[in-house]
Short mmCIF file of C-alpha atoms and ligand atoms in Angstrom, two decimals:
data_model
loop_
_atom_site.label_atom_id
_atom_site.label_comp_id
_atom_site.label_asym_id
_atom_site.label_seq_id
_atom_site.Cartn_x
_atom_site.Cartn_y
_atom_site.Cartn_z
CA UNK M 1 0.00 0.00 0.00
CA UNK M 2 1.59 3.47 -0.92
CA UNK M 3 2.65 5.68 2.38
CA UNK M 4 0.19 8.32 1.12
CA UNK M 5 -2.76 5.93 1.62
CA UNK M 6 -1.19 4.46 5.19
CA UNK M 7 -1.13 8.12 6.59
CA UNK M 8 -4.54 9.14 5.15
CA UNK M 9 -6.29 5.75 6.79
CA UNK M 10 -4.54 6.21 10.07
CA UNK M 11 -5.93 9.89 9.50
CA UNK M 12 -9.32 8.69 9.67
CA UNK M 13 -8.72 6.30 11.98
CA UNK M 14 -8.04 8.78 14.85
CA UNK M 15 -10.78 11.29 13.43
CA UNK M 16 -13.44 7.98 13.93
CA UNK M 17 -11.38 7.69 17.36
CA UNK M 18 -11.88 11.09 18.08
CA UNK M 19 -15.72 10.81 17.24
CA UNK M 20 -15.67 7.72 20.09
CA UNK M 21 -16.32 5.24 17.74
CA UNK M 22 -15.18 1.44 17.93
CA UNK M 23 -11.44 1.02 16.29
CA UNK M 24 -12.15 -0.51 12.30
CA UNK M 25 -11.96 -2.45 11.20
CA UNK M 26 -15.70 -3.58 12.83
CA UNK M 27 -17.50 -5.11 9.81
CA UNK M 28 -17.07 -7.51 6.97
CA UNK M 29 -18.54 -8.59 3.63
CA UNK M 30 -19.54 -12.15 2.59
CA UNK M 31 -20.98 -12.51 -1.03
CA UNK M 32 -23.49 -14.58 -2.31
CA UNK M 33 -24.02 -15.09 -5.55
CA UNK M 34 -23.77 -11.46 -7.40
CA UNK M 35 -24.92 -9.75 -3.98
CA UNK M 36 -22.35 -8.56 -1.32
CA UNK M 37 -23.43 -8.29 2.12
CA UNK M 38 -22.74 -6.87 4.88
CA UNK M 39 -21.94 -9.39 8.14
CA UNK M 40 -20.83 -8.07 11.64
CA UNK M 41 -17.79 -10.41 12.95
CA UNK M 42 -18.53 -12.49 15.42
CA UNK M 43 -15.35 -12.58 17.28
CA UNK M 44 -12.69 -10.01 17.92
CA UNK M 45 -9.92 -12.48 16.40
CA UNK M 46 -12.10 -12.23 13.26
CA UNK M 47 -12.61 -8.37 13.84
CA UNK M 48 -8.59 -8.39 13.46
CA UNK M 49 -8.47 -10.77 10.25
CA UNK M 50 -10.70 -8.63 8.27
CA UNK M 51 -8.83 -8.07 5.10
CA UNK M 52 -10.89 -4.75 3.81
CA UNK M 53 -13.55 -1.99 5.68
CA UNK M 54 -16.68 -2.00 3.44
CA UNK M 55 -18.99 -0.80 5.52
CA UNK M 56 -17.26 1.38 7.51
CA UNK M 57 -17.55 2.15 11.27
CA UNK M 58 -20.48 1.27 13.42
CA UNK M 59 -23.38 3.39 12.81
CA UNK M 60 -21.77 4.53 10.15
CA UNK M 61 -24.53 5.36 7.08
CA UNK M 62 -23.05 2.58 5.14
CA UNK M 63 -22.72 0.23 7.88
CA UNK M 64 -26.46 0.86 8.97
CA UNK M 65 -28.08 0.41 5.09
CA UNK M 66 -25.72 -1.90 3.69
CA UNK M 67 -26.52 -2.12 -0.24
CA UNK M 68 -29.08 -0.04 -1.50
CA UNK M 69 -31.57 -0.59 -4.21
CA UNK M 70 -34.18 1.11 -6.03
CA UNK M 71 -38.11 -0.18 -4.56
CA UNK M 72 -40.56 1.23 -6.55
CA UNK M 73 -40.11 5.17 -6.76
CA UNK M 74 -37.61 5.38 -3.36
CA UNK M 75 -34.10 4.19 -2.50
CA UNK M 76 -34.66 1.62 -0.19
CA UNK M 77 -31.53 0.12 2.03
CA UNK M 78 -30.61 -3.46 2.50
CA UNK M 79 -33.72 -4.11 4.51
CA UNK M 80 -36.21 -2.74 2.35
CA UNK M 81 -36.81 -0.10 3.80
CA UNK M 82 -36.83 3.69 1.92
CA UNK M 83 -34.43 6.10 2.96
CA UNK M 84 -33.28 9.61 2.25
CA UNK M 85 -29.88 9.96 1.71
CA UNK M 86 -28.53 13.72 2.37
CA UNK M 87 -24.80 14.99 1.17
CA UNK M 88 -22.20 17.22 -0.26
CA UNK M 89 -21.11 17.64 -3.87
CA UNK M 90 -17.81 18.29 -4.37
CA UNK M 91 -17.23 21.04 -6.69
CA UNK M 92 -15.27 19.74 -10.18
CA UNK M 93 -11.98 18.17 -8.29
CA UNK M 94 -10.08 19.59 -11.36
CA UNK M 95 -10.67 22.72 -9.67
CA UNK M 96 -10.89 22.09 -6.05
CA UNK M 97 -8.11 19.70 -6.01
CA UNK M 98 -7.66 20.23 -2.40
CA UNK M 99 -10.80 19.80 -0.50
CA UNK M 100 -11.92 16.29 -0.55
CA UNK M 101 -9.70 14.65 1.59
CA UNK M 102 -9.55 12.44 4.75
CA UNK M 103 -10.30 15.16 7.05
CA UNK M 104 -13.14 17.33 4.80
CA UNK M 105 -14.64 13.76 4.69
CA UNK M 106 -14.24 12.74 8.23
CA UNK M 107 -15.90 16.01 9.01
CA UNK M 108 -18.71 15.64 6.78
CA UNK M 109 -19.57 12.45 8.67
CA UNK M 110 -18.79 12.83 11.87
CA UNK M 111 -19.66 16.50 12.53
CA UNK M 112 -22.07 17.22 9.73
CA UNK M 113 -23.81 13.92 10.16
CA UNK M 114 -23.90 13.27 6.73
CA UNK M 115 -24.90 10.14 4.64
CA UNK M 116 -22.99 10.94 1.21
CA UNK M 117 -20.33 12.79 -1.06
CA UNK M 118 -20.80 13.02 -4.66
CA UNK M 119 -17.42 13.39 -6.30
CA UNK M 120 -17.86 15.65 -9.07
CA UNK M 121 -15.20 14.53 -12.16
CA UNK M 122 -15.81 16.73 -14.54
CA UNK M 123 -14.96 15.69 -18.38
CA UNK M 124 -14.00 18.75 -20.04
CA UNK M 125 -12.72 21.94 -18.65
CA UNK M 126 -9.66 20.59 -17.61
CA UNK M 127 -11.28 17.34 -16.49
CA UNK M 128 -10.99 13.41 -17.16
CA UNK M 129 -10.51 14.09 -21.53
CA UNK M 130 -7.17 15.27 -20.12
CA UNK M 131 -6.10 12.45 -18.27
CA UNK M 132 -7.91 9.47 -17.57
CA UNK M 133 -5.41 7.64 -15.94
CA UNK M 134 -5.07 10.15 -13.63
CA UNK M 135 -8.54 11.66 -12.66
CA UNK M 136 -9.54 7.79 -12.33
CA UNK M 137 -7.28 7.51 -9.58
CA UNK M 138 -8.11 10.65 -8.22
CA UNK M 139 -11.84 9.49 -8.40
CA UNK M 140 -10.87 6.12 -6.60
CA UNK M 141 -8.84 7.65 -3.79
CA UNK M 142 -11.72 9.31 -2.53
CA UNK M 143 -14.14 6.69 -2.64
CA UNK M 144 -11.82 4.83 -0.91
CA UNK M 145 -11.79 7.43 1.67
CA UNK M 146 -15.52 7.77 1.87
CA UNK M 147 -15.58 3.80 2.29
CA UNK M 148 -13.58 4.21 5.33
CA UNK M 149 -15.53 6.43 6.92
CA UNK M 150 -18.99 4.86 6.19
CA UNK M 151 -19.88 7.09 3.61
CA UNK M 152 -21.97 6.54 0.69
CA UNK M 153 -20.07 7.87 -2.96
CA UNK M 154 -21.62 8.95 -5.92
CA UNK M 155 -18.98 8.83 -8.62
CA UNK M 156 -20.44 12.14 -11.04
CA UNK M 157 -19.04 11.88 -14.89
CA UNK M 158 -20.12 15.72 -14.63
CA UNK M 159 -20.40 16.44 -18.34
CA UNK M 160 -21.87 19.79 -19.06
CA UNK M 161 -20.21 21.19 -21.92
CA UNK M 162 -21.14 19.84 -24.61
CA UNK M 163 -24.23 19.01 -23.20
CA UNK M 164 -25.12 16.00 -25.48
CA UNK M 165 -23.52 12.84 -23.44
CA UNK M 166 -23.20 10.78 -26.75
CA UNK M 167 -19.99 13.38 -27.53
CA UNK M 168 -18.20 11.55 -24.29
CA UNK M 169 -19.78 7.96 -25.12
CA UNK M 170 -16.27 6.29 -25.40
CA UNK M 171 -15.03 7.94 -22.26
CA UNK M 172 -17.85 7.15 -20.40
CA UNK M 173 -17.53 3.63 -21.30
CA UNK M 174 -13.74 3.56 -20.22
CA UNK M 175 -14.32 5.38 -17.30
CA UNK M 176 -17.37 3.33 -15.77
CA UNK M 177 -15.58 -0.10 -17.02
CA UNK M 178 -12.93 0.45 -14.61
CA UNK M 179 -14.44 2.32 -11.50
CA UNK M 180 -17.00 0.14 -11.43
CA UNK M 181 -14.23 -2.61 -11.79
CA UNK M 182 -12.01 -0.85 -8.84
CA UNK M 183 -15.41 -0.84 -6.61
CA UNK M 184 -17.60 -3.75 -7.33
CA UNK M 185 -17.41 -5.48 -4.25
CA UNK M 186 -18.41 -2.15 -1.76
CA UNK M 187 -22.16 -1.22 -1.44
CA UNK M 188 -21.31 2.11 -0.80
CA UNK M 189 -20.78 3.31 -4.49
CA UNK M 190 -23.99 5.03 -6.63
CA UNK M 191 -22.96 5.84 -10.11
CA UNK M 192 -23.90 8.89 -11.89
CA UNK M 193 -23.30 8.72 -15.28
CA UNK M 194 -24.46 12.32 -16.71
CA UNK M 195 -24.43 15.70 -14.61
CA UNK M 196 -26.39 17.68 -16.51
CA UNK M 197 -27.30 16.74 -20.23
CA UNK M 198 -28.49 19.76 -22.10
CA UNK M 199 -29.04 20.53 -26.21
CA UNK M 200 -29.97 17.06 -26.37
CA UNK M 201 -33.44 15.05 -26.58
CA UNK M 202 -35.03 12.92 -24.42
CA UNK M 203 -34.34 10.05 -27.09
CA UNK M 204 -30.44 10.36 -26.97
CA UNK M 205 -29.72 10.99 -23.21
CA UNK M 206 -31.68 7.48 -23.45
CA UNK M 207 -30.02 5.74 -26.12
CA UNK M 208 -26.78 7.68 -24.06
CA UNK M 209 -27.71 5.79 -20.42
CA UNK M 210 -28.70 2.22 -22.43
CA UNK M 211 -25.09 2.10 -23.60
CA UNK M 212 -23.18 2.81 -20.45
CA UNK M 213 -25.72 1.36 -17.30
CA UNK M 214 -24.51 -1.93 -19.31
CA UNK M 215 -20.77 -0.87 -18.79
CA UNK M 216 -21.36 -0.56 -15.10
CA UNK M 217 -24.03 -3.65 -14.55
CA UNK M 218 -20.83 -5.65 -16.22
CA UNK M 219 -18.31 -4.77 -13.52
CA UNK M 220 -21.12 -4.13 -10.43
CA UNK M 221 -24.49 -6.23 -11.04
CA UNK M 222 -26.25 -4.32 -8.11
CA UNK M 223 -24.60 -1.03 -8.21
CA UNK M 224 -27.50 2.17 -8.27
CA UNK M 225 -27.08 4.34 -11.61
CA UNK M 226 -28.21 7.83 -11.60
CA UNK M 227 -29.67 9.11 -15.38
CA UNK M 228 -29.16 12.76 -15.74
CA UNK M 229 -32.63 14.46 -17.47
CA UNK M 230 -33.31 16.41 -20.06
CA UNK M 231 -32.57 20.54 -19.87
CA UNK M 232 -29.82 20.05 -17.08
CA UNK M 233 -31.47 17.48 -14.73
CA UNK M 234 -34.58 19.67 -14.63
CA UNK M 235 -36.84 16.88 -16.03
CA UNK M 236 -37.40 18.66 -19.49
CA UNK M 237 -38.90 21.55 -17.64
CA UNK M 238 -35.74 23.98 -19.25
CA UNK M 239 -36.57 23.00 -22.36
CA UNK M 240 -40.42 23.27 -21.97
CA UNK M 241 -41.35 20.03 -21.80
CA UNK M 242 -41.64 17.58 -17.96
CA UNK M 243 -41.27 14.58 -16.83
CA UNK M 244 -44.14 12.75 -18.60
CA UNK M 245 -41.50 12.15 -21.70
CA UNK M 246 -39.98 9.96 -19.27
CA UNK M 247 -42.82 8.26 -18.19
CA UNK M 248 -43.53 7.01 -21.39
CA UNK M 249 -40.42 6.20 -22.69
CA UNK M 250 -38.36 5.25 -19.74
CA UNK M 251 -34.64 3.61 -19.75
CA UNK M 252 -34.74 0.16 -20.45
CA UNK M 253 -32.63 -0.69 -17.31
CA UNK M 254 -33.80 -1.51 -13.52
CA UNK M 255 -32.38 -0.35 -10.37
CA UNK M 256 -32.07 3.48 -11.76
CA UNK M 257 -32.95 6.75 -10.74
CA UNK M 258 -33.76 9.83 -12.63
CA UNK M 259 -31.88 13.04 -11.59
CA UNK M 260 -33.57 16.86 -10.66
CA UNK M 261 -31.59 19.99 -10.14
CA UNK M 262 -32.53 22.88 -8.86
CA UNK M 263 -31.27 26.00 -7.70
CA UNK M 264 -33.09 27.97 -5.29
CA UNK M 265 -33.02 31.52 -6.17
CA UNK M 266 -33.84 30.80 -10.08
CA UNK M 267 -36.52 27.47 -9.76
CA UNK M 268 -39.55 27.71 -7.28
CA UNK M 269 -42.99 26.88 -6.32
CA UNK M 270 -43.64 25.80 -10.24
CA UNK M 271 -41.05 23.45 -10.36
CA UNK M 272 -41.88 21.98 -6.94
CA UNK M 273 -44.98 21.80 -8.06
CA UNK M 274 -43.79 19.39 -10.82
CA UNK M 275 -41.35 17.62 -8.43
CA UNK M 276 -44.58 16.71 -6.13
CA UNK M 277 -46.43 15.36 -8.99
CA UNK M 278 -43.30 13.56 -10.62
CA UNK M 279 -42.39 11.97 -7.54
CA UNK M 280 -44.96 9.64 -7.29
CA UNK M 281 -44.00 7.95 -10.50
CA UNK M 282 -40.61 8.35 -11.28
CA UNK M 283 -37.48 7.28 -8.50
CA UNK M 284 -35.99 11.16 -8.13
CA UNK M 285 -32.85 11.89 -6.73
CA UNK M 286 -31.53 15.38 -6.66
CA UNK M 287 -27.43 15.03 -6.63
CA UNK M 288 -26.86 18.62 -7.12
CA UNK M 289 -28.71 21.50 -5.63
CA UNK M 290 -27.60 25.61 -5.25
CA UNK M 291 -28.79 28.02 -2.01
CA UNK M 292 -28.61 30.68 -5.06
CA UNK M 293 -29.40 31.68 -8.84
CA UNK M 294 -28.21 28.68 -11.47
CA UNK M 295 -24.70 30.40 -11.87
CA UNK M 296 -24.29 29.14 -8.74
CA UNK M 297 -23.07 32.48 -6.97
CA UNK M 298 -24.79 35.64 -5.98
CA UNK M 299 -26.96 35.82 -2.79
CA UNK M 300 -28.91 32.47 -1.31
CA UNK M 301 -32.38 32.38 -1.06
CA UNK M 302 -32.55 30.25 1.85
CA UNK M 303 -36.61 30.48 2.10
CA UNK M 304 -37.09 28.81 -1.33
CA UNK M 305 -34.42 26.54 -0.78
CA UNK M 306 -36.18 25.29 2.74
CA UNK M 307 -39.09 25.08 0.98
CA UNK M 308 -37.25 23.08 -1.73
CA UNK M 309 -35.65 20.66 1.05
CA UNK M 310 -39.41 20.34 3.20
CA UNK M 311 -40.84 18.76 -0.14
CA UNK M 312 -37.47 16.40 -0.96
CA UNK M 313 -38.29 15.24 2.79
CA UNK M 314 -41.67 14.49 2.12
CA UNK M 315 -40.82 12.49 -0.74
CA UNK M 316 -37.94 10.59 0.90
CA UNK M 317 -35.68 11.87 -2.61
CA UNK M 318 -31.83 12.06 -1.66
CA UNK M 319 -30.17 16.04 -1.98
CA UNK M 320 -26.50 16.72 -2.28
CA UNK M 321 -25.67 20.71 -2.15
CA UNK M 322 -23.17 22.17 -4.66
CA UNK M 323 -20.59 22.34 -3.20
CA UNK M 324 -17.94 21.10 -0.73
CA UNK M 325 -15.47 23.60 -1.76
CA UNK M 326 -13.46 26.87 -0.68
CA UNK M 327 -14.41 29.34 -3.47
CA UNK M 328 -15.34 32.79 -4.13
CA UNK M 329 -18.84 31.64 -5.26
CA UNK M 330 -21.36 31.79 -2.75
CA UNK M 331 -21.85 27.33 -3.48
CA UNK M 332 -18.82 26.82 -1.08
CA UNK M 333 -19.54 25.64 1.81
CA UNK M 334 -16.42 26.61 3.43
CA UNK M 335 -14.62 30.12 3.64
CA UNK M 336 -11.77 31.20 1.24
CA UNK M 337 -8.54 28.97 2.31
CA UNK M 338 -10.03 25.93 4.39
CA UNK M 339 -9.24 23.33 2.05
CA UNK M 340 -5.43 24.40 2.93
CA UNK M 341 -5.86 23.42 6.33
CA UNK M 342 -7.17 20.70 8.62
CA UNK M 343 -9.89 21.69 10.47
CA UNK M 344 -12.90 21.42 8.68
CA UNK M 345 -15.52 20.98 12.10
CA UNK M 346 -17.87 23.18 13.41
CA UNK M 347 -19.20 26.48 12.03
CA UNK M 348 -16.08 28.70 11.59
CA UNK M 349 -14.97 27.81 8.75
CA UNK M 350 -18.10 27.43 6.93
CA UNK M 351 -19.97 30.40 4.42
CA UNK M 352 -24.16 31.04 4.71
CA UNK M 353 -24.69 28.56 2.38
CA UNK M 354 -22.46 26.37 4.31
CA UNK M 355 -23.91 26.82 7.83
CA UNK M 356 -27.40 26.73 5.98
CA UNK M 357 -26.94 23.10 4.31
CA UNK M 358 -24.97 21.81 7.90
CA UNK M 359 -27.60 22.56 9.91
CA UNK M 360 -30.09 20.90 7.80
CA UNK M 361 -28.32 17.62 7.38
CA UNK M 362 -27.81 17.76 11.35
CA UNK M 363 -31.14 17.94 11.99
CA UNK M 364 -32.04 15.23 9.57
CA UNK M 365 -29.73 12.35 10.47
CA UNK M 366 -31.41 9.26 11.18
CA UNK M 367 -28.00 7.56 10.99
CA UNK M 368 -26.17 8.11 14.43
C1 LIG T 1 -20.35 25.93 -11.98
C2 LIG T 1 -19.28 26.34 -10.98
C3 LIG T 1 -18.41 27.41 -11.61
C4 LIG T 1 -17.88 26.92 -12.94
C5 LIG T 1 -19.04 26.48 -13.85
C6 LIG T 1 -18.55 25.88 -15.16
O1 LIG T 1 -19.88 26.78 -9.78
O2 LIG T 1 -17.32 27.73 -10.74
O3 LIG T 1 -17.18 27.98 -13.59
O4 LIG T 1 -19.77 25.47 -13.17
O5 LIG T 1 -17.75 24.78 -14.93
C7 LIG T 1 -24.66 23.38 -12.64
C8 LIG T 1 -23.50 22.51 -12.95
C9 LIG T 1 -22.28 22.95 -12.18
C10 LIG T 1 -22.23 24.47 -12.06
C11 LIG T 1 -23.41 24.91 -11.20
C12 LIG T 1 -23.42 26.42 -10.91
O6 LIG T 1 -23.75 21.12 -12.74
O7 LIG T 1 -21.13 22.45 -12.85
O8 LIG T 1 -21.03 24.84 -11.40
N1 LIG T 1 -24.62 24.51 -11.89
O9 LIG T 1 -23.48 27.16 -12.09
N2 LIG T 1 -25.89 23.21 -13.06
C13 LIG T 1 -26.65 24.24 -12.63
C14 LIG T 1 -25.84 25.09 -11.88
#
């Protein structure tokens, strides 16, 4: 194992120390047939012979839900039973090469009590087109840190420009082949396999998703796959159509979701409206959300975006907030310079939008 990897485990080791949980590793995986599941040791000799941590620490989110699965329009966990998974996005990790790490992570679980980081790989802009070797590995490293912690991962192939996810067909085939490869045997890890298609049809972001949930079901038989919608994840509504073109032409896959994005000061009570109504026929999960306008910067609107999270609660549907990152835009969470540091707990370092989407996940957790 490289020294990098030692020192960021024993990292998280003391930060799940610190957070007075039991030493890992404390659970195990047995498979059967093309399912993995999670088993807690039985013996403290067996504790110690555990080759891997897949589930993470006690009451860890991972270690609680084991695998999840789609059940009828929810995410249900290993028992059956629907859940809500709340998160962080990262912002693209091209740009914010700095803040995922063991200690962002650590605090997102242990302090912000949250179930989930989506790890935003972007394709272009200085993304995975200009080296796949090495944004797969950067993609990898943190789930593997996320998997240590208990975490659930959404690997995002965050295409956005161009918006039609047929131009980044091969890569997305290359990329999913192997991370769903590298990851196969966790049931921690959601794939996403299109941010935000946009300047596209219905018919191709389909004909897109049939071609690569294949790629993934290959490697990882029970892995959940997210399919981005139409007019960048807003169910067709940017480009004036909803989510009934879905409805009657659905992806010819199972255990999938269908993604919404919103962002608060730009979308409200119309498209909630449409959410509501949606929700009871399609599985929704929103894995990017913004506090303000769709640029993603300028000031939050924290009453819509309450509103917006009351009605994702209602529903059960899973919400990750753009973004776990250090910026200038009003999206990061966390004051100018944090991500050069270590202390990522508590409220100090954190912007409105960051105290705003900490408190709600907080108050929220089921998982502790
Ligand atoms: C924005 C970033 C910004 C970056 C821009 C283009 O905040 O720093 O310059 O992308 O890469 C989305 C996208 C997400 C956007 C975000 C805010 O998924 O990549 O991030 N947004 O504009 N969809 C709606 C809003």
């Amino acid at each position: 194992m490289p020294r990098r990897r030692n020192l960021a485990i024993a990292a998280i080791a003391a930060a799940v120390v610190a957070a007075g949980w039991a030493v890992l590793p404390i659970a195990n995986a047995e498979t059967e047939g093309d399912t993995v599941r999670m088993v807690q040791p039985e013996s403290t000799a067996e504790t110690a012979a555990a080759p891997e941590v897949l589930a993470g620490p006690a009451g860890s989110p991972v270690a609680v839900n084991g695998q999840l699965r789609v059940c009828d329009v929810n995410l249900c966990n290993e028992a059956g039973e629907p859940i809500q998974l709340r998160g962080m996005s990262s912002h693209g990790i091209q740009f914010f090469p700095d803040c995922l790490n063991p200690d962002s992570l650590a605090a997102l679980r242990n302090d912000w009590l949250a179930d989930f980081v989506r790890i935003s790989m972007y394709v272009q802009e200085g993304g995975f087109e200009t080296d796949p070797a090495g944004f797969t590995s950067k993609v990898n490293e943190a789930v593997e840190t996320a998997t240590t912690l208990g975490l659930y991962a959404i690997i995002d192939f965050h295409i956005l420009t161009p918006g039609d996810p047929n131009f980044n067909l091969e890569r997305a085939k290359t990329f999913f082949a192997d991370v769903a490869a590298a990851h196969a045997d966790k049931p921690n890890v959601i794939y996403e396999i299109a941010n935000e298609p946009n300047g596209v049809s219905w018919d191709d972001i389909k004909s897109y998703a049939e071609q690569v949930i294949p790629v993934v079901r290959a490697a990882d038989p029970d892995g959940v796959v997210l399919v981005g919608t139409r007019g960048f994840s807003s169910l067709g509504l940017t480009d004036g159509s909803d989510e009934s073109e879905i409805i009657n032409d659905p992806v010819d896959a199972d255990n999938i979701m269908y993604t919404f994005h919103f962002y608060a000061a730009s979308h409200g009570a119309d498209r909630r409206a449409v959410v509501d109504r949606a929700a009871a026929s399609l599985p929704l999960f929103v894995s990017e959300f913004g506090t303000q306008t769709f640029t993603g910067d300028g000031p939050n609107d924290l009453a819509s975006a309450t509103e917006w999270l009351d009605l994702l609660k209602s529903h059960k549907i899973g919400y990750a907030m753009w973004s776990f990152s250090d910026g200038r835009e009003s999206n990061s969470a966390f004051q100018q310079g944090t991500c050069q540091g270590t202390e990522y707990a508590g409220t100090d370092v954190l912007t409105e939008s960051g105290n705003f989407i900490r408190d709600r996940i907080r108050s929220g957790s089921t998982s502790q």
